[in-house]
Amino acid sequence: MACTHNQRLYDPKQVNTSPEFRVLGPNDTPSSKDANIAAFYNEKREINLVEKPKPKPGPGQVLLHIRATGICGSDIHFWRHGRIGNMIVTDECGSGHESAGEVVELGEGVTEWKVGDRVAIEVGIPCFQPSCEQCRTGKYNGCPHVVFLSAPPYHGTLTRWHVHPAQWLHRIPDNMSYEEGALCEPLTVALSGLEASGLRLGEPALVCGAGPIGLAALLSARAAGAAPIVITDLFQNRLDTAKALVPNVRTVLVDPALSPEDQAMKIKEAVGLKVKVALECTGFEGSISTAAYCIKFGGTLMVIGVGKSPQTYPFMHLSLNEITLKFINRYVDQYPKAIRLISEGVIDIKPLITHRFKLEDAMAAFQVAADPKQGAIKVQIQDLD
């Protein structure tokens, strides 16, 4: 299969084999204050700060100064486990895909942006060729040639300087911060799941998992008019955060010793009825099965989280109750919605950030994000100076 333009543009070998590329040890310092440093994981299950070449924008591209990047659970998974599905870390690979930044240089032919513009970055770059059925029919998240930055082998956006196609940027209004711009990415995942679930005003809903995606799903479900809403998690501090965000949400602390059926009984008792829609944000088999037992006849089980493969679900319960089991793959055309919802004050996403680090301290940020005892919800790495 021939490489597409985007696959050539983001070929990691261009960075990894550059004489300017180097892994920074504990006692090393970047070559200059504006050096292009980044956080990389590798096949040895290491996370390192590296220095790499500062890119130059080509036709149709812009150079960005990345101002804020959130650490996603997938970043931790690639670091600690080396793979997600068929995406395998085989070399030094740049992390990060939840980013916002500032336009600092324009490539040839770029007229829709100017230096100083503030943008959220959509990092899934499809081929957008007429011959691609998924792109042609508006399902570009399923493009077989998509370059999703930070998914191996492609380097991510947790860096200082990054070149990006101009058409895959989204303007941040003046009343939004870079922090909020970076949080658009996890919000788009929740919005994609919510839209696919068909949740309607006044319908009872369950959210499984109170991590960043689960909390974004909670805020989205509340904004969509779901009532009542119940949310579950293994950690009480996350449920406390959910309660602070949406005071009338019911919370249930998951007991790993319980069967899915017994856990579902606790959830139904807390909410007072079966739910119409479950937004499952953990990807864990037991949680998905638990959600199935909470859903009324004809309801929808929307799996937003990612997990191991294969998995086992209560097939006959789903079948006899005509429960629709659905999945999503990232998002399509959700960034404009996310930006409007934040800018107009419909969703206040900023409280999800619990820890902030400078770019130079990215290694410490990853340690906090990976340790449940630290109580982190969303760790952001910022380069605002």
Short mmCIF file of N, CA and C in Angstrom, two decimals, residues 22-144:
data_model
loop_
_atom_site.label_atom_id
_atom_site.label_comp_id
_atom_site.label_asym_id
_atom_site.label_seq_id
_atom_site.Cartn_x
_atom_site.Cartn_y
_atom_site.Cartn_z
N ARG A 22 17.82 13.81 20.14
CA ARG A 22 18.55 13.18 21.25
C ARG A 22 17.62 13.01 22.44
N VAL A 23 17.83 11.91 23.13
CA VAL A 23 17.11 11.65 24.37
C VAL A 23 17.85 12.36 25.50
N LEU A 24 17.12 13.14 26.28
CA LEU A 24 17.73 13.90 27.37
C LEU A 24 17.76 13.05 28.63
N GLY A 25 18.95 12.82 29.16
CA GLY A 25 19.09 12.10 30.41
C GLY A 25 18.76 12.98 31.60
N PRO A 26 18.78 12.41 32.80
CA PRO A 26 18.43 13.17 34.02
C PRO A 26 19.29 14.42 34.23
N ASN A 27 20.52 14.40 33.75
CA ASN A 27 21.42 15.54 33.97
C ASN A 27 21.60 16.41 32.72
N ASP A 28 20.85 16.09 31.65
CA ASP A 28 20.97 16.85 30.41
C ASP A 28 20.00 18.02 30.40
N THR A 29 20.36 19.05 29.69
CA THR A 29 19.49 20.20 29.52
C THR A 29 19.30 20.46 28.03
N PRO A 30 18.16 21.04 27.64
CA PRO A 30 17.95 21.36 26.22
C PRO A 30 19.00 22.35 25.73
N SER A 31 19.21 22.37 24.43
CA SER A 31 20.26 23.20 23.84
C SER A 31 19.95 24.70 23.92
N SER A 32 18.68 25.05 24.05
CA SER A 32 18.30 26.46 24.16
C SER A 32 16.94 26.56 24.82
N LYS A 33 16.55 27.78 25.18
CA LYS A 33 15.28 27.99 25.86
C LYS A 33 14.09 27.64 24.99
N ASP A 34 14.23 27.83 23.67
CA ASP A 34 13.11 27.52 22.78
C ASP A 34 13.34 26.22 22.01
N ALA A 35 14.19 25.35 22.53
CA ALA A 35 14.44 24.06 21.89
C ALA A 35 13.14 23.26 21.79
N ASN A 36 13.03 22.46 20.75
CA ASN A 36 11.82 21.68 20.55
C ASN A 36 11.88 20.39 21.37
N ILE A 37 11.51 20.50 22.64
CA ILE A 37 11.51 19.34 23.51
C ILE A 37 10.14 18.68 23.49
N ALA A 38 10.11 17.39 23.80
CA ALA A 38 8.88 16.61 23.73
C ALA A 38 8.99 15.42 24.66
N ALA A 39 7.84 14.82 24.98
CA ALA A 39 7.80 13.61 25.81
C ALA A 39 7.57 12.40 24.91
N PHE A 40 8.50 11.43 24.95
CA PHE A 40 8.45 10.24 24.10
C PHE A 40 8.43 8.98 24.96
N TYR A 41 7.65 7.98 24.51
CA TYR A 41 7.77 6.64 25.08
C TYR A 41 8.46 5.75 24.07
N ASN A 42 8.92 4.59 24.52
CA ASN A 42 9.61 3.68 23.60
C ASN A 42 9.29 2.23 23.92
N GLU A 43 9.85 1.31 23.12
CA GLU A 43 9.56 -0.11 23.25
C GLU A 43 10.12 -0.72 24.53
N LYS A 44 10.99 0.01 25.23
CA LYS A 44 11.54 -0.48 26.49
C LYS A 44 10.68 -0.09 27.69
N ARG A 45 9.47 0.45 27.41
CA ARG A 45 8.55 0.91 28.46
C ARG A 45 9.14 2.08 29.25
N GLU A 46 9.86 2.94 28.54
CA GLU A 46 10.44 4.14 29.15
C GLU A 46 9.69 5.37 28.68
N ILE A 47 9.67 6.39 29.50
CA ILE A 47 9.18 7.70 29.11
C ILE A 47 10.33 8.68 29.28
N ASN A 48 10.64 9.43 28.23
CA ASN A 48 11.80 10.31 28.26
C ASN A 48 11.46 11.68 27.69
N LEU A 49 12.22 12.67 28.14
CA LEU A 49 12.20 13.97 27.50
C LEU A 49 13.23 13.93 26.39
N VAL A 50 12.84 14.39 25.20
CA VAL A 50 13.76 14.38 24.07
C VAL A 50 13.84 15.79 23.48
N GLU A 51 14.89 16.02 22.71
CA GLU A 51 15.00 17.23 21.91
C GLU A 51 15.00 16.80 20.45
N LYS A 52 14.21 17.48 19.64
CA LYS A 52 14.07 17.10 18.24
C LYS A 52 14.08 18.35 17.36
N PRO A 53 14.18 18.18 16.04
CA PRO A 53 14.27 19.35 15.16
C PRO A 53 13.00 20.20 15.22
N LYS A 54 13.15 21.49 15.06
CA LYS A 54 12.00 22.38 14.93
C LYS A 54 11.51 22.31 13.49
N PRO A 55 10.26 21.92 13.28
CA PRO A 55 9.79 21.71 11.91
C PRO A 55 9.50 23.03 11.19
N LYS A 56 9.41 22.93 9.88
CA LYS A 56 9.12 24.08 9.02
C LYS A 56 7.82 23.80 8.27
N PRO A 57 6.86 24.73 8.29
CA PRO A 57 5.59 24.45 7.62
C PRO A 57 5.73 24.46 6.11
N GLY A 58 5.12 23.47 5.47
CA GLY A 58 5.07 23.41 4.02
C GLY A 58 3.77 24.00 3.51
N PRO A 59 3.48 23.85 2.23
CA PRO A 59 2.23 24.37 1.66
C PRO A 59 1.01 23.81 2.38
N GLY A 60 0.10 24.71 2.74
CA GLY A 60 -1.12 24.29 3.41
C GLY A 60 -0.97 23.95 4.88
N GLN A 61 0.20 24.23 5.45
CA GLN A 61 0.47 23.88 6.84
C GLN A 61 0.79 25.13 7.66
N VAL A 62 0.69 24.99 8.97
CA VAL A 62 1.09 26.07 9.87
C VAL A 62 2.02 25.50 10.94
N LEU A 63 2.90 26.34 11.43
CA LEU A 63 3.73 25.98 12.58
C LEU A 63 3.03 26.50 13.83
N LEU A 64 2.89 25.61 14.81
CA LEU A 64 2.22 25.95 16.06
C LEU A 64 3.18 25.90 17.23
N HIS A 65 2.99 26.83 18.16
CA HIS A 65 3.60 26.72 19.48
C HIS A 65 2.55 26.06 20.37
N ILE A 66 2.79 24.81 20.74
CA ILE A 66 1.84 24.08 21.56
C ILE A 66 1.86 24.68 22.97
N ARG A 67 0.70 25.14 23.40
CA ARG A 67 0.61 25.82 24.70
C ARG A 67 0.08 24.94 25.83
N ALA A 68 -0.76 23.96 25.51
CA ALA A 68 -1.31 23.08 26.55
C ALA A 68 -1.62 21.73 25.95
N THR A 69 -1.26 20.67 26.68
CA THR A 69 -1.52 19.29 26.25
C THR A 69 -1.90 18.45 27.46
N GLY A 70 -3.01 17.76 27.37
CA GLY A 70 -3.42 16.85 28.43
C GLY A 70 -2.81 15.47 28.23
N ILE A 71 -2.53 14.79 29.34
CA ILE A 71 -2.08 13.40 29.27
C ILE A 71 -3.31 12.51 29.27
N CYS A 72 -3.43 11.70 28.23
CA CYS A 72 -4.57 10.79 28.07
C CYS A 72 -4.21 9.43 28.65
N GLY A 73 -5.24 8.66 28.98
CA GLY A 73 -5.00 7.29 29.43
C GLY A 73 -4.27 6.46 28.41
N SER A 74 -4.49 6.76 27.12
CA SER A 74 -3.78 6.00 26.09
C SER A 74 -2.28 6.30 26.11
N ASP A 75 -1.90 7.55 26.45
CA ASP A 75 -0.48 7.87 26.59
C ASP A 75 0.16 7.00 27.67
N ILE A 76 -0.53 6.86 28.80
CA ILE A 76 -0.04 6.03 29.89
C ILE A 76 0.04 4.56 29.44
N HIS A 77 -0.97 4.12 28.70
CA HIS A 77 -1.01 2.72 28.27
C HIS A 77 0.12 2.41 27.29
N PHE A 78 0.36 3.30 26.34
CA PHE A 78 1.47 3.08 25.41
C PHE A 78 2.80 3.05 26.14
N TRP A 79 2.95 3.90 27.14
CA TRP A 79 4.19 3.93 27.92
C TRP A 79 4.35 2.64 28.74
N ARG A 80 3.32 2.28 29.49
CA ARG A 80 3.43 1.17 30.43
C ARG A 80 3.29 -0.21 29.77
N HIS A 81 2.51 -0.31 28.70
CA HIS A 81 2.20 -1.62 28.12
C HIS A 81 2.70 -1.78 26.69
N GLY A 82 3.03 -0.70 26.02
CA GLY A 82 3.66 -0.79 24.72
C GLY A 82 2.74 -1.01 23.54
N ARG A 83 1.44 -1.09 23.79
CA ARG A 83 0.53 -1.30 22.67
C ARG A 83 -0.91 -1.06 23.09
N ILE A 84 -1.74 -0.73 22.13
CA ILE A 84 -3.19 -0.76 22.25
C ILE A 84 -3.70 -1.40 20.96
N GLY A 85 -4.25 -2.60 21.07
CA GLY A 85 -4.69 -3.31 19.87
C GLY A 85 -3.50 -3.57 18.96
N ASN A 86 -3.65 -3.19 17.68
CA ASN A 86 -2.56 -3.42 16.72
C ASN A 86 -1.63 -2.22 16.61
N MET A 87 -1.79 -1.24 17.48
CA MET A 87 -0.87 -0.09 17.52
C MET A 87 0.22 -0.40 18.53
N ILE A 88 1.42 -0.67 18.04
CA ILE A 88 2.50 -1.19 18.87
C ILE A 88 3.69 -0.22 18.87
N VAL A 89 4.22 0.07 20.04
CA VAL A 89 5.39 0.93 20.17
C VAL A 89 6.63 0.11 19.84
N THR A 90 7.33 0.48 18.77
CA THR A 90 8.52 -0.26 18.35
C THR A 90 9.78 0.60 18.35
N ASP A 91 9.63 1.89 18.64
CA ASP A 91 10.76 2.82 18.62
C ASP A 91 10.37 4.02 19.47
N GLU A 92 11.24 5.02 19.51
CA GLU A 92 10.88 6.26 20.18
C GLU A 92 9.65 6.86 19.52
N CYS A 93 8.64 7.18 20.33
CA CYS A 93 7.37 7.67 19.78
C CYS A 93 6.84 8.81 20.64
N GLY A 94 6.51 9.92 20.01
CA GLY A 94 6.04 11.09 20.73
C GLY A 94 4.62 10.93 21.25
N SER A 95 4.40 11.37 22.46
CA SER A 95 3.10 11.25 23.13
C SER A 95 2.24 12.49 22.88
N GLY A 96 1.00 12.41 23.31
CA GLY A 96 0.12 13.57 23.36
C GLY A 96 -0.74 13.80 22.14
N HIS A 97 -2.05 14.00 22.38
CA HIS A 97 -2.97 14.35 21.29
C HIS A 97 -4.09 15.28 21.76
N GLU A 98 -4.05 15.71 23.02
CA GLU A 98 -5.05 16.64 23.54
C GLU A 98 -4.39 18.01 23.65
N SER A 99 -4.36 18.76 22.55
CA SER A 99 -3.52 19.96 22.52
C SER A 99 -4.23 21.17 21.96
N ALA A 100 -3.75 22.33 22.40
CA ALA A 100 -4.13 23.62 21.84
C ALA A 100 -2.87 24.46 21.73
N GLY A 101 -2.85 25.38 20.77
CA GLY A 101 -1.63 26.15 20.58
C GLY A 101 -1.86 27.45 19.84
N GLU A 102 -0.75 28.09 19.52
CA GLU A 102 -0.74 29.40 18.87
C GLU A 102 -0.05 29.30 17.52
N VAL A 103 -0.66 29.90 16.51
CA VAL A 103 -0.07 29.92 15.18
C VAL A 103 1.12 30.89 15.18
N VAL A 104 2.30 30.39 14.78
CA VAL A 104 3.49 31.24 14.79
C VAL A 104 4.11 31.42 13.41
N GLU A 105 3.73 30.57 12.44
CA GLU A 105 4.27 30.71 11.08
C GLU A 105 3.32 30.04 10.10
N LEU A 106 3.16 30.64 8.93
CA LEU A 106 2.24 30.13 7.92
C LEU A 106 3.02 29.53 6.76
N GLY A 107 2.55 28.38 6.27
CA GLY A 107 3.11 27.81 5.07
C GLY A 107 2.48 28.44 3.84
N GLU A 108 3.04 28.13 2.70
CA GLU A 108 2.56 28.69 1.43
C GLU A 108 1.08 28.35 1.21
N GLY A 109 0.31 29.36 0.80
CA GLY A 109 -1.08 29.15 0.46
C GLY A 109 -2.05 29.20 1.61
N VAL A 110 -1.59 29.36 2.83
CA VAL A 110 -2.49 29.41 3.99
C VAL A 110 -3.02 30.83 4.14
N THR A 111 -4.32 30.99 3.99
CA THR A 111 -4.94 32.32 4.08
C THR A 111 -5.97 32.41 5.20
N GLU A 112 -6.41 31.27 5.73
CA GLU A 112 -7.47 31.30 6.74
C GLU A 112 -6.96 31.55 8.15
N TRP A 113 -5.64 31.52 8.31
CA TRP A 113 -5.06 31.75 9.63
C TRP A 113 -4.04 32.88 9.55
N LYS A 114 -3.78 33.51 10.70
CA LYS A 114 -2.73 34.51 10.79
C LYS A 114 -1.90 34.23 12.04
N VAL A 115 -0.69 34.75 12.05
CA VAL A 115 0.18 34.58 13.21
C VAL A 115 -0.51 35.17 14.45
N GLY A 116 -0.50 34.40 15.53
CA GLY A 116 -1.14 34.82 16.76
C GLY A 116 -2.49 34.19 17.01
N ASP A 117 -3.08 33.56 15.99
CA ASP A 117 -4.37 32.89 16.18
C ASP A 117 -4.21 31.74 17.17
N ARG A 118 -5.25 31.53 17.95
CA ARG A 118 -5.27 30.47 18.97
C ARG A 118 -6.17 29.35 18.49
N VAL A 119 -5.70 28.10 18.58
CA VAL A 119 -6.42 26.99 17.96
C VAL A 119 -6.42 25.74 18.82
N ALA A 120 -7.49 24.97 18.69
CA ALA A 120 -7.52 23.59 19.16
C ALA A 120 -7.14 22.71 17.98
N ILE A 121 -6.45 21.61 18.26
CA ILE A 121 -5.84 20.80 17.22
C ILE A 121 -6.55 19.47 17.11
N GLU A 122 -7.14 19.21 15.95
CA GLU A 122 -7.72 17.90 15.68
C GLU A 122 -6.61 17.03 15.10
N VAL A 123 -6.24 15.99 15.83
CA VAL A 123 -5.01 15.25 15.50
C VAL A 123 -5.24 14.02 14.63
N GLY A 124 -6.48 13.68 14.36
CA GLY A 124 -6.76 12.58 13.45
C GLY A 124 -6.86 13.12 12.03
N ILE A 125 -5.82 12.91 11.23
CA ILE A 125 -5.74 13.52 9.91
C ILE A 125 -5.99 12.44 8.85
N PRO A 126 -7.18 12.44 8.22
CA PRO A 126 -7.49 11.42 7.22
C PRO A 126 -6.90 11.77 5.86
N CYS A 127 -7.00 10.83 4.95
CA CYS A 127 -6.46 11.08 3.61
C CYS A 127 -7.32 12.05 2.82
N PHE A 128 -8.64 12.02 3.06
CA PHE A 128 -9.63 12.90 2.42
C PHE A 128 -9.58 12.80 0.90
N GLN A 129 -9.30 11.62 0.40
CA GLN A 129 -9.27 11.40 -1.05
C GLN A 129 -10.64 10.89 -1.54
N PRO A 130 -11.07 11.29 -2.74
CA PRO A 130 -12.35 10.83 -3.26
C PRO A 130 -12.45 9.32 -3.36
N SER A 131 -11.33 8.65 -3.51
CA SER A 131 -11.33 7.19 -3.62
C SER A 131 -11.55 6.49 -2.29
N CYS A 132 -11.50 7.24 -1.18
CA CYS A 132 -11.68 6.66 0.17
C CYS A 132 -13.15 6.73 0.55
N GLU A 133 -13.79 5.58 0.67
CA GLU A 133 -15.23 5.54 0.96
C GLU A 133 -15.56 6.22 2.28
N GLN A 134 -14.75 5.97 3.31
CA GLN A 134 -15.05 6.56 4.61
C GLN A 134 -14.95 8.09 4.57
N CYS A 135 -13.93 8.60 3.95
CA CYS A 135 -13.80 10.06 3.84
C CYS A 135 -14.90 10.63 2.95
N ARG A 136 -15.19 9.96 1.85
CA ARG A 136 -16.18 10.45 0.90
C ARG A 136 -17.57 10.51 1.51
N THR A 137 -17.87 9.61 2.45
CA THR A 137 -19.21 9.55 3.04
C THR A 137 -19.27 10.22 4.41
N GLY A 138 -18.24 11.00 4.76
CA GLY A 138 -18.28 11.75 6.01
C GLY A 138 -17.92 10.96 7.25
N LYS A 139 -17.35 9.78 7.08
CA LYS A 139 -16.95 8.95 8.22
C LYS A 139 -15.43 8.90 8.29
N TYR A 140 -14.82 10.07 8.32
CA TYR A 140 -13.37 10.13 8.19
C TYR A 140 -12.62 9.51 9.35
N ASN A 141 -13.30 9.29 10.48
CA ASN A 141 -12.63 8.61 11.60
C ASN A 141 -12.30 7.16 11.24
N GLY A 142 -12.96 6.63 10.22
CA GLY A 142 -12.69 5.26 9.78
C GLY A 142 -11.76 5.18 8.59
N CYS A 143 -11.15 6.30 8.22
CA CYS A 143 -10.22 6.30 7.09
C CYS A 143 -9.08 5.31 7.34
N PRO A 144 -8.85 4.37 6.41
CA PRO A 144 -7.78 3.38 6.64
C PRO A 144 -6.39 3.99 6.58
#
